[in-house]
mmCIF file of C-alpha atoms in Angstrom:
data_model
loop_
_atom_site.group_PDB
_atom_site.id
_atom_site.type_symbol
_atom_site.label_atom_id
_atom_site.label_comp_id
_atom_site.label_asym_id
_atom_site.label_seq_id
_atom_site.Cartn_x
_atom_site.Cartn_y
_atom_site.Cartn_z
ATOM 1 C CA MET A 1 13.959 -2.626 7.226
ATOM 2 C CA ASP A 2 16.657 -0.614 8.934
ATOM 3 C CA LEU A 3 17.890 2.684 7.583
ATOM 4 C CA SER A 4 21.293 2.365 5.920
ATOM 5 C CA PHE A 5 24.096 4.897 6.165
ATOM 6 C CA ALA A 6 23.345 5.942 2.557
ATOM 7 C CA ASP A 7 19.639 6.335 3.368
ATOM 8 C CA GLU A 8 20.503 8.646 6.274
ATOM 9 C CA LYS A 9 22.806 10.694 4.057
ATOM 10 C CA PHE A 10 20.168 11.141 1.365
ATOM 11 C CA LEU A 11 17.393 11.886 3.850
ATOM 12 C CA ARG A 12 19.567 14.647 5.251
ATOM 13 C CA ALA A 13 20.029 15.945 1.703
ATOM 14 C CA ALA A 14 16.225 16.003 1.263
ATOM 15 C CA ILE A 15 15.922 17.874 4.566
ATOM 16 C CA GLU A 16 18.444 20.430 3.262
ATOM 17 C CA VAL A 17 16.300 20.917 0.155
ATOM 18 C CA ALA A 18 13.312 21.454 2.459
ATOM 19 C CA LEU A 19 15.245 24.090 4.393
ATOM 20 C CA ARG A 20 16.031 25.846 1.101
ATOM 21 C CA SER A 21 12.354 25.692 0.230
ATOM 22 C CA ARG A 22 11.542 27.491 3.471
ATOM 23 C CA GLU A 23 14.266 30.075 2.824
ATOM 24 C CA ASN A 24 12.775 30.640 -0.653
ATOM 25 C CA GLY A 25 9.368 31.493 0.828
ATOM 26 C CA ASN A 26 7.676 28.119 0.469
ATOM 27 C CA HIS A 27 6.522 25.397 2.819
ATOM 28 C CA PRO A 28 9.491 23.453 4.232
ATOM 29 C CA PHE A 29 9.375 20.259 2.189
ATOM 30 C CA GLY A 30 12.024 18.797 -0.113
ATOM 31 C CA ALA A 31 12.639 15.652 -2.152
ATOM 32 C CA ILE A 32 15.498 14.066 -4.101
ATOM 33 C CA LEU A 33 15.850 11.188 -6.551
ATOM 34 C CA VAL A 34 18.910 8.941 -6.287
ATOM 35 C CA ASP A 35 20.137 6.261 -8.697
ATOM 36 C CA GLY A 36 21.490 2.837 -7.754
ATOM 37 C CA GLU A 37 25.079 4.113 -7.688
ATOM 38 C CA GLY A 38 24.295 6.787 -5.094
ATOM 39 C CA ASN A 39 24.145 9.785 -7.422
ATOM 40 C CA ILE A 40 21.601 12.487 -6.729
ATOM 41 C CA LEU A 41 19.865 12.891 -10.080
ATOM 42 C CA LEU A 42 17.204 15.487 -9.291
ATOM 43 C CA GLU A 43 15.852 17.502 -6.416
ATOM 44 C CA ALA A 44 12.739 19.560 -5.896
ATOM 45 C CA GLU A 45 11.455 22.060 -3.397
ATOM 46 C CA ASN A 46 7.887 22.813 -2.484
ATOM 47 C CA THR A 47 6.566 25.685 -4.659
ATOM 48 C CA VAL A 48 3.003 26.071 -3.370
ATOM 49 C CA VAL A 49 3.454 29.704 -2.294
ATOM 50 C CA THR A 50 5.826 31.164 -4.875
ATOM 51 C CA GLU A 51 4.059 29.565 -7.852
ATOM 52 C CA SER A 52 0.519 29.839 -6.441
ATOM 53 C CA ASP A 53 0.048 26.146 -7.167
ATOM 54 C CA CYS A 54 -1.721 23.915 -4.676
ATOM 55 C CA THR A 55 -0.131 20.896 -6.380
ATOM 56 C CA GLY A 56 3.402 22.280 -6.018
ATOM 57 C CA HIS A 57 4.444 19.815 -3.341
ATOM 58 C CA ALA A 58 8.115 18.842 -3.441
ATOM 59 C CA GLU A 59 7.320 15.211 -4.227
ATOM 60 C CA THR A 60 4.948 16.026 -7.080
ATOM 61 C CA ASN A 61 7.408 18.580 -8.466
ATOM 62 C CA LEU A 62 10.139 15.944 -8.381
ATOM 63 C CA MET A 63 7.992 13.382 -10.185
ATOM 64 C CA ARG A 64 7.141 15.929 -12.885
ATOM 65 C CA LYS A 65 10.856 16.542 -13.445
ATOM 66 C CA ALA A 66 11.750 12.848 -13.319
ATOM 67 C CA SER A 67 9.015 11.866 -15.772
ATOM 68 C CA LYS A 68 10.360 14.354 -18.304
ATOM 69 C CA GLU A 69 13.971 13.298 -17.919
ATOM 70 C CA PHE A 70 13.876 9.531 -17.348
ATOM 71 C CA SER A 71 11.923 6.542 -18.628
ATOM 72 C CA LYS A 72 9.596 4.713 -16.276
ATOM 73 C CA GLU A 73 11.982 1.737 -16.428
ATOM 74 C CA GLN A 74 14.867 3.930 -15.244
ATOM 75 C CA ILE A 75 12.768 5.456 -12.463
ATOM 76 C CA MET A 76 11.907 1.965 -11.219
ATOM 77 C CA GLY A 77 15.587 1.542 -10.262
ATOM 78 C CA TYR A 78 15.872 4.808 -8.354
ATOM 79 C CA THR A 79 15.123 5.704 -4.731
ATOM 80 C CA PHE A 80 12.866 8.610 -3.824
ATOM 81 C CA TYR A 81 13.858 10.457 -0.618
ATOM 82 C CA THR A 82 11.614 13.041 0.976
ATOM 83 C CA SER A 83 11.767 15.214 4.070
ATOM 84 C CA ALA A 84 8.226 14.253 5.115
ATOM 85 C CA GLU A 85 5.782 11.451 4.460
ATOM 86 C CA PRO A 86 4.171 11.890 1.045
ATOM 87 C CA CYS A 87 0.554 13.024 1.106
ATOM 88 C CA PRO A 88 -2.102 11.126 -0.896
ATOM 89 C CA MET A 89 -1.599 13.340 -3.982
ATOM 90 C CA CYS A 90 2.175 12.869 -3.898
ATOM 91 C CA SER A 91 1.835 9.145 -3.209
ATOM 92 C CA GLY A 92 -0.229 8.874 -6.373
ATOM 93 C CA ALA A 93 2.404 10.751 -8.373
ATOM 94 C CA ILE A 94 5.121 8.486 -6.971
ATOM 95 C CA PHE A 95 3.103 5.393 -7.873
ATOM 96 C CA TRP A 96 2.201 6.535 -11.390
ATOM 97 C CA GLY A 97 5.784 7.656 -11.995
ATOM 98 C CA GLY A 98 7.112 4.157 -11.409
ATOM 99 C CA VAL A 99 9.123 4.623 -8.187
ATOM 100 C CA ARG A 100 9.692 1.331 -6.375
ATOM 101 C CA ARG A 101 11.491 2.593 -3.240
ATOM 102 C CA VAL A 102 10.512 5.538 -1.022
ATOM 103 C CA VAL A 103 12.341 6.723 2.101
ATOM 104 C CA PHE A 104 10.849 9.533 4.180
ATOM 105 C CA ALA A 105 11.863 11.428 7.293
ATOM 106 C CA LEU A 106 8.980 13.088 9.136
ATOM 107 C CA GLY A 107 5.844 10.969 9.545
ATOM 108 C CA ILE A 108 2.386 12.528 9.350
ATOM 109 C CA GLU A 109 1.688 12.131 13.079
ATOM 110 C CA LYS A 110 4.779 14.135 14.050
ATOM 111 C CA LEU A 111 4.215 16.645 11.252
ATOM 112 C CA TYR A 112 0.703 17.483 12.445
ATOM 113 C CA GLU A 113 1.885 17.473 16.044
ATOM 114 C CA ILE A 114 4.201 20.341 15.044
ATOM 115 C CA ILE A 115 1.965 22.276 12.653
ATOM 116 C CA GLY A 116 -1.496 21.572 14.037
ATOM 117 C CA ASN A 117 -4.419 22.245 11.732
ATOM 118 C CA HIS A 118 -2.790 25.070 9.804
ATOM 119 C CA PRO A 119 -4.934 26.401 6.938
ATOM 120 C CA GLU A 120 -1.953 26.406 4.532
ATOM 121 C CA ASN A 121 -1.436 22.679 5.049
ATOM 122 C CA PRO A 122 -4.822 20.975 5.260
ATOM 123 C CA SER A 123 -4.513 17.376 6.243
ATOM 124 C CA LEU A 124 -5.612 14.071 4.838
ATOM 125 C CA HIS A 125 -4.340 11.715 7.514
ATOM 126 C CA VAL A 126 -3.689 8.758 5.237
ATOM 127 C CA HIS A 127 -0.321 7.060 5.329
ATOM 128 C CA CYS A 128 1.575 6.686 2.072
ATOM 129 C CA ARG A 129 2.012 2.973 2.813
ATOM 130 C CA GLU A 130 -1.753 2.526 2.755
ATOM 131 C CA ILE A 131 -2.054 4.206 -0.628
ATOM 132 C CA LEU A 132 1.003 2.614 -2.236
ATOM 133 C CA ALA A 133 -0.029 -0.861 -1.024
ATOM 134 C CA GLN A 134 -3.193 -0.610 -3.138
ATOM 135 C CA GLY A 135 -1.305 -0.677 -6.445
ATOM 136 C CA ALA A 136 -0.274 -3.663 -8.518
ATOM 137 C CA ALA A 137 3.439 -2.848 -8.146
ATOM 138 C CA ARG A 138 5.298 -3.592 -4.920
ATOM 139 C CA ILE A 139 6.791 -0.388 -3.514
ATOM 140 C CA GLU A 140 9.189 -0.499 -0.584
ATOM 141 C CA VAL A 141 8.476 2.268 1.936
ATOM 142 C CA ILE A 142 10.943 3.123 4.705
ATOM 143 C CA GLY A 143 10.119 5.686 7.341
ATOM 144 C CA PRO A 144 9.599 7.625 9.389
ATOM 145 C CA ALA A 145 13.275 8.184 10.110
ATOM 146 C CA LEU A 146 15.323 11.142 11.404
ATOM 147 C CA GLU A 147 12.074 12.745 12.570
ATOM 148 C CA GLU A 148 13.697 15.064 15.080
ATOM 149 C CA GLU A 149 16.021 16.514 12.428
ATOM 150 C CA ALA A 150 13.255 16.815 9.868
ATOM 151 C CA GLY A 151 10.872 18.363 12.368
ATOM 152 C CA LYS A 152 13.222 21.202 13.288
ATOM 153 C CA ILE A 153 12.756 22.972 9.942
ATOM 154 C CA HIS A 154 9.004 23.214 10.606
ATOM 155 C CA VAL A 155 9.293 24.770 14.070
ATOM 156 C CA GLY A 156 8.247 28.418 13.944
ATOM 157 C CA PHE A 157 7.125 28.238 10.323
ATOM 158 C CA TRP A 158 3.466 27.338 10.826
ATOM 159 C CA VAL A 159 2.451 30.252 13.077
#
């Protein structure tokens, strides 16, 4: 499926959250949750460094917030945008949280091309599509998209 104008807009918003995450001393990842009317409901930065929490990925942080604020039925109607492809942990959180549509910017191949094998971001090279396809619920996954834009916020960070 092609990326819509709205998808591009919200991916750029997720990339902006990732930039803020970097400026706040964390890894440059960000995620937002958008309802069917195009309203940004929640956003989350990565907090791995500042909260000393290895599970503080932007996507997992967003699902924690969303699960507290919305019912699973509501979440099923929302779109999850993220600056980079969700890792296996985050893919699980997205699945268990009830998300049915995920749009991501930077794919794992490009991400690891930029960051290499950095000790602060160990890699499990498993695509979110592979993980999400294993569940009983159908989850639409769009991405990678806007990789060049999303990749810029990582340049110079992982040194």
